[in-house]
Short mmCIF file of C-alpha atoms in Angstrom, two decimals:
data_model
loop_
_atom_site.label_atom_id
_atom_site.label_comp_id
_atom_site.label_asym_id
_atom_site.label_seq_id
_atom_site.Cartn_x
_atom_site.Cartn_y
_atom_site.Cartn_z
CA MET A 1428 14.97 -4.84 60.24
CA LEU A 1429 11.57 -6.13 58.81
CA VAL A 1430 11.32 -9.59 57.11
CA VAL A 1431 8.27 -10.19 55.29
CA THR A 1432 6.79 -12.73 52.91
CA ARG A 1433 4.89 -11.74 49.65
CA LYS A 1434 3.33 -13.69 46.98
CA ASN A 1435 3.67 -12.59 43.43
CA GLY A 1436 1.94 -9.22 42.79
CA GLN A 1437 1.83 -8.32 46.40
CA LYS A 1438 3.44 -5.09 47.66
CA ILE A 1439 5.20 -3.25 50.28
CA MET A 1440 4.67 0.28 51.28
CA ILE A 1441 7.75 2.27 52.65
CA ASN A 1442 6.70 5.56 54.16
CA ASP A 1443 3.87 7.06 52.23
CA ASP A 1444 5.68 7.34 48.95
CA ILE A 1445 7.72 4.14 48.18
CA GLU A 1446 5.89 1.22 46.68
CA VAL A 1447 7.65 -2.24 46.23
CA THR A 1448 6.00 -4.87 43.98
CA ILE A 1449 6.99 -8.37 43.71
CA VAL A 1450 6.39 -8.66 39.99
CA ASP A 1451 7.48 -12.25 39.69
CA SER A 1452 9.47 -14.83 41.47
CA ARG A 1453 10.28 -18.26 40.40
CA MET A 1454 13.30 -20.55 40.83
CA GLY A 1455 15.22 -18.33 43.26
CA VAL A 1456 15.00 -15.28 41.03
CA CYS A 1457 12.64 -12.45 41.83
CA LYS A 1458 11.66 -9.29 39.70
CA VAL A 1459 10.93 -6.36 41.78
CA ALA A 1460 9.24 -3.01 40.63
CA ILE A 1461 10.04 0.06 42.75
CA ASN A 1462 7.85 2.93 42.64
CA ALA A 1463 9.28 6.02 44.24
CA PRO A 1464 9.70 9.67 43.75
CA ARG A 1465 12.29 10.72 41.34
CA HIS A 1466 14.53 11.99 43.83
CA TYR A 1467 15.15 8.41 45.50
CA LYS A 1468 18.27 6.71 44.58
CA ILE A 1469 17.64 2.96 44.13
CA TYR A 1470 20.60 0.59 43.64
CA ARG A 1471 21.35 -3.01 43.54
CA GLU A 1472 23.51 -3.63 46.56
CA GLU A 1473 26.19 -5.35 44.76
CA ILE A 1474 26.63 -2.23 42.66
CA TYR A 1475 26.65 -0.08 45.69
CA MET A 1476 29.31 -2.20 47.43
CA GLN A 1477 31.50 -2.26 44.25
CA ILE A 1478 31.37 1.66 44.15
CA LYS A 1479 31.98 1.96 47.80
CA LEU A 1480 35.15 -0.30 47.43
CA ALA A 1481 36.32 1.60 44.41
CA ASN A 1482 36.03 4.82 46.61
CA LEU A 1483 37.86 3.17 49.50
CA MET A 1484 40.80 2.56 46.94
CA GLY A 1485 40.44 5.90 45.47
CA GLN A 1486 40.83 7.72 48.74
CA ASN A 1487 43.83 5.78 49.58
CA SER A 1488 46.02 7.14 46.75
CA GLN A 1489 48.85 9.28 47.72
CA LYS A 1490 50.65 12.17 46.06
CA ASP A 1491 53.53 10.16 44.71
CA ALA A 1492 51.39 7.45 43.13
CA VAL A 1493 49.51 10.05 41.47
CA ASP A 1494 52.73 11.66 40.16
CA LYS A 1495 53.80 8.22 38.44
CA LEU A 1496 50.32 7.93 37.19
CA SER A 1497 50.57 11.42 35.69
CA ASN A 1498 53.86 10.57 34.16
CA ILE A 1499 52.68 7.40 32.45
CA VAL A 1500 49.65 9.35 31.08
CA ASP A 1501 51.77 12.30 29.70
CA SER A 1502 54.84 10.31 28.38
CA GLN A 1503 53.07 7.00 27.28
CA LYS A 1504 49.90 8.23 25.59
CA GLU A 1505 49.84 5.13 23.40
CA LEU A 1506 49.27 3.01 26.48
CA ILE A 1507 45.89 4.56 27.31
CA ASN A 1508 43.08 2.19 27.12
CA SER A 1509 40.79 2.40 24.15
CA ASP A 1510 38.61 -0.65 24.52
CA SER A 1511 34.81 -0.23 24.86
CA ALA A 1512 33.98 0.88 28.42
CA VAL A 1513 30.62 -0.92 28.49
CA ASN A 1514 29.82 -4.31 29.87
CA LYS A 1515 28.91 -6.72 27.35
CA THR A 1516 25.91 -8.12 29.58
CA ALA A 1517 23.00 -5.99 28.84
CA SER A 1518 21.17 -4.53 31.85
CA ASP A 1519 17.67 -5.88 32.56
CA GLU A 1520 16.56 -2.84 34.31
CA VAL A 1521 13.85 -0.95 32.87
CA VAL A 1522 12.82 2.54 33.95
CA LEU A 1523 8.89 3.24 33.25
CA ASP A 1524 7.98 6.76 33.53
CA ASP A 1525 4.31 7.59 33.91
CA ASN A 1526 4.90 11.13 33.55
CA ASN A 1527 7.18 12.66 30.95
CA SER A 1528 10.30 13.21 32.99
CA GLY A 1529 12.03 15.12 30.11
CA ARG A 1530 15.61 14.15 30.73
CA LYS A 1531 17.68 17.41 31.10
CA GLY A 1532 20.29 15.86 29.05
CA LYS A 1533 23.17 13.62 28.29
CA ILE A 1534 26.83 14.51 28.61
CA PHE A 1535 28.96 13.40 25.81
CA ILE A 1536 32.70 12.85 26.34
CA ASN A 1537 34.86 12.24 23.45
CA LYS A 1538 31.88 11.84 21.11
CA LYS A 1539 33.01 9.62 18.36
CA LYS A 1540 31.84 10.84 15.00
CA PRO A 1541 29.61 8.39 13.07
CA ALA A 1542 31.29 6.23 10.62
CA ASP A 1543 31.31 7.59 7.04
CA GLU A 1544 29.45 5.71 4.31
CA MET B 1305 38.98 29.47 54.90
CA ASN B 1306 42.06 27.41 56.12
CA ILE B 1307 41.94 23.76 55.67
CA THR B 1308 44.20 21.07 56.98
CA THR B 1309 45.25 18.27 54.55
CA THR B 1310 47.60 15.31 54.99
CA ARG B 1311 48.79 15.53 51.56
CA PHE B 1312 49.13 19.34 51.02
CA GLY B 1313 49.49 20.46 54.48
CA GLU B 1314 47.72 23.53 55.65
CA ILE B 1315 46.06 25.43 52.64
CA GLU B 1316 43.87 28.52 51.97
CA VAL B 1317 40.73 28.11 49.85
CA GLN B 1318 38.15 30.79 48.94
CA ASP B 1319 34.93 29.87 50.63
CA ASP B 1320 33.13 30.08 47.13
CA ARG B 1321 35.44 27.01 46.17
CA VAL B 1322 33.73 24.69 48.52
CA PHE B 1323 31.32 22.34 47.01
CA ASP B 1324 28.51 20.67 49.06
CA PHE B 1325 28.19 17.11 48.09
CA VAL B 1326 24.35 16.76 48.40
CA MET B 1327 25.14 13.30 47.05
CA PRO B 1328 27.90 12.18 49.00
CA PHE B 1329 30.45 9.83 47.84
CA ILE B 1330 29.20 6.31 48.35
CA GLY B 1331 30.40 4.95 51.75
CA TYR B 1332 31.40 8.53 53.11
CA ASP B 1333 27.95 9.78 53.77
CA GLN B 1334 28.93 12.04 56.86
CA TYR B 1335 31.42 14.14 54.54
CA ARG B 1336 29.77 16.91 52.31
CA LYS B 1337 32.27 19.79 52.03
CA PHE B 1338 35.01 19.37 49.47
CA VAL B 1339 37.52 21.35 47.30
CA LEU B 1340 38.86 20.68 44.07
CA LEU B 1341 42.59 20.79 44.23
CA GLU B 1342 45.27 20.80 41.43
CA HIS B 1343 47.76 18.02 41.72
CA ASN B 1344 50.42 20.25 40.12
CA GLN B 1345 50.68 22.66 37.26
CA ASN B 1346 50.97 20.04 34.55
CA SER B 1347 49.02 17.11 35.60
CA ASN B 1348 45.76 15.88 34.46
CA PHE B 1349 44.89 14.78 37.76
CA ARG B 1350 43.24 16.81 40.40
CA TRP B 1351 42.17 15.90 43.85
CA VAL B 1352 38.57 16.30 45.54
CA GLN B 1353 39.77 17.19 49.14
CA SER B 1354 37.40 17.16 52.18
CA THR B 1355 37.68 20.32 54.29
CA GLU B 1356 36.25 18.23 57.12
CA MET B 1357 38.59 15.37 57.27
CA PRO B 1358 42.36 15.89 56.49
CA GLU B 1359 42.99 12.27 55.27
CA LEU B 1360 40.00 12.10 53.04
CA ALA B 1361 40.77 13.15 49.45
CA PHE B 1362 39.98 11.16 46.14
CA ALA B 1363 42.43 11.49 43.03
CA VAL B 1364 40.23 12.28 40.09
CA ALA B 1365 40.64 12.91 36.46
CA SER B 1366 38.43 13.72 33.40
CA ALA B 1367 37.36 10.60 31.34
CA ALA B 1368 38.38 12.71 28.32
CA LEU B 1369 41.77 11.45 29.00
CA LEU B 1370 40.87 8.06 27.76
CA ASN B 1371 40.45 7.02 24.37
CA ILE B 1372 36.98 6.07 24.66
CA GLU B 1373 33.53 7.64 24.07
CA TYR B 1374 31.75 8.31 27.25
CA VAL B 1375 28.22 9.22 27.58
CA ILE B 1376 26.49 10.25 30.59
CA ASP B 1377 22.64 9.85 30.77
CA LEU B 1378 21.74 11.98 33.84
CA PRO B 1379 19.46 10.07 36.24
CA ASP B 1380 16.31 12.02 37.32
CA SER B 1381 17.47 11.81 40.97
CA ALA B 1382 20.71 13.57 40.05
CA VAL B 1383 19.05 16.07 37.98
CA GLU B 1384 16.77 17.02 40.88
CA LYS B 1385 19.50 16.67 43.63
CA LEU B 1386 22.13 18.82 41.90
CA GLN B 1387 19.68 21.42 40.70
CA ILE B 1388 20.75 20.65 37.01
CA GLU B 1389 19.49 23.35 34.56
CA SER B 1390 22.04 22.98 31.90
CA VAL B 1391 24.81 20.39 31.26
CA GLU B 1392 26.93 23.56 30.47
CA ASP B 1393 27.14 24.14 34.25
CA LEU B 1394 28.67 20.86 34.97
CA LEU B 1395 32.14 19.45 35.51
CA VAL B 1396 32.44 15.61 35.29
CA LEU B 1397 35.27 13.90 36.92
CA ASN B 1398 36.06 10.22 37.82
CA VAL B 1399 37.72 8.72 40.61
CA ALA B 1400 41.00 6.81 39.93
CA SER B 1401 42.13 3.95 42.15
CA ILE B 1402 45.87 3.02 41.98
CA PRO B 1403 46.18 -0.56 43.36
CA HIS B 1404 49.31 -1.46 45.41
CA ASN B 1405 50.77 1.87 44.19
CA ASN B 1406 51.18 0.40 40.97
CA PRO B 1407 50.16 3.13 38.56
CA ARG B 1408 50.21 0.72 35.55
CA GLU B 1409 47.24 -0.93 37.00
CA ALA B 1410 45.31 2.20 37.75
CA THR B 1411 41.60 1.94 36.95
CA ILE B 1412 39.04 4.85 36.79
CA ASN B 1413 35.32 4.45 37.85
CA LEU B 1414 33.12 5.31 34.98
CA LEU B 1415 30.06 3.87 36.63
CA ALA B 1416 29.77 6.51 39.20
CA PRO B 1417 31.08 9.69 38.10
CA ILE B 1418 31.44 12.81 40.24
CA ILE B 1419 29.11 15.53 38.87
CA MET B 1420 29.82 19.02 40.01
CA ASN B 1421 27.46 22.00 39.39
CA LEU B 1422 29.70 24.99 38.99
CA LYS B 1423 26.99 27.35 39.35
CA GLN B 1424 25.46 26.04 42.43
CA LYS B 1425 28.40 24.84 44.12
CA ILE B 1426 26.67 21.64 44.79
CA ALA B 1427 28.14 18.09 43.61
CA GLY B 1428 27.77 14.35 43.97
CA GLN B 1429 28.77 11.14 42.99
CA VAL B 1430 26.16 9.87 40.57
CA ILE B 1431 25.66 6.05 39.82
CA LEU B 1432 24.79 5.52 36.20
CA THR B 1433 22.44 2.49 36.74
CA GLY B 1434 21.99 0.57 33.76
CA SER B 1435 24.64 2.09 31.46
CA GLY B 1436 26.93 -0.95 31.71
CA TYR B 1437 30.07 1.32 32.55
CA ASP B 1438 32.84 -0.40 34.29
CA VAL B 1439 33.34 0.66 38.03
CA SER B 1440 37.03 -0.20 37.56
CA PHE B 1441 37.96 0.52 33.95
CA PRO B 1442 41.79 0.11 33.32
CA MET B 1443 43.24 3.30 32.31
CA PHE B 1444 46.04 1.36 30.44
CA LYS B 1445 46.13 -1.33 27.94
CA LYS B 1446 47.06 -4.70 29.39
CA GLU B 1447 50.67 -5.42 29.68
CA GLU B 1448 51.80 -7.77 26.92
#
């Protein structure tokens, strides 16, 4: 593991294609800009760990538990959650594209119709 | 091919039903080959079963099951790795977790869906960074 100290504005190169810039750092909070080719996946570690844990629980499921779950879904549809699935805290992540990445699209599941006027 | 599973015993699957998880399940990097199995004829749930490790299978369901709007903005890294040309080619499933075998408390991972490219037979767990979606979204309303 490499531990290195940087001042604001300084950078770190990883391989030839990843550049990490310390944008701002004060009072224990650090803003980091990461420039890497599009195919690199970059995550906050705690998000990564949350998903790893959710996967661990998910792969622990057994058939009888899923049977019971299926039954509830089928016979008690009124119980199914309809709360907003989005967390209230807005993400502070900003993706800056220097070339037009032209996102290949969004997938809409249960797209709600706009409210009628 | 014949595969061994702990939940379903020995089963026969067509070779063209095997998906290569080019973006592996987080925490399960070494396992790349999975098949999609039905739970039973009527269930909304399915299983993503490893062809390499008999015990490894994830219970999954479509988020369409829930009464919520779910919008997936595909990250560039996913579009590249999964060779996505059209969203029409994709199947989206989410991993369900059932805590302590208590199905009433089951949650579903909306933050990191499983995206399967049906055309290319490749798939992956894609983290929707910045979406604000919940990794443990409760499937059911809270008990009164």
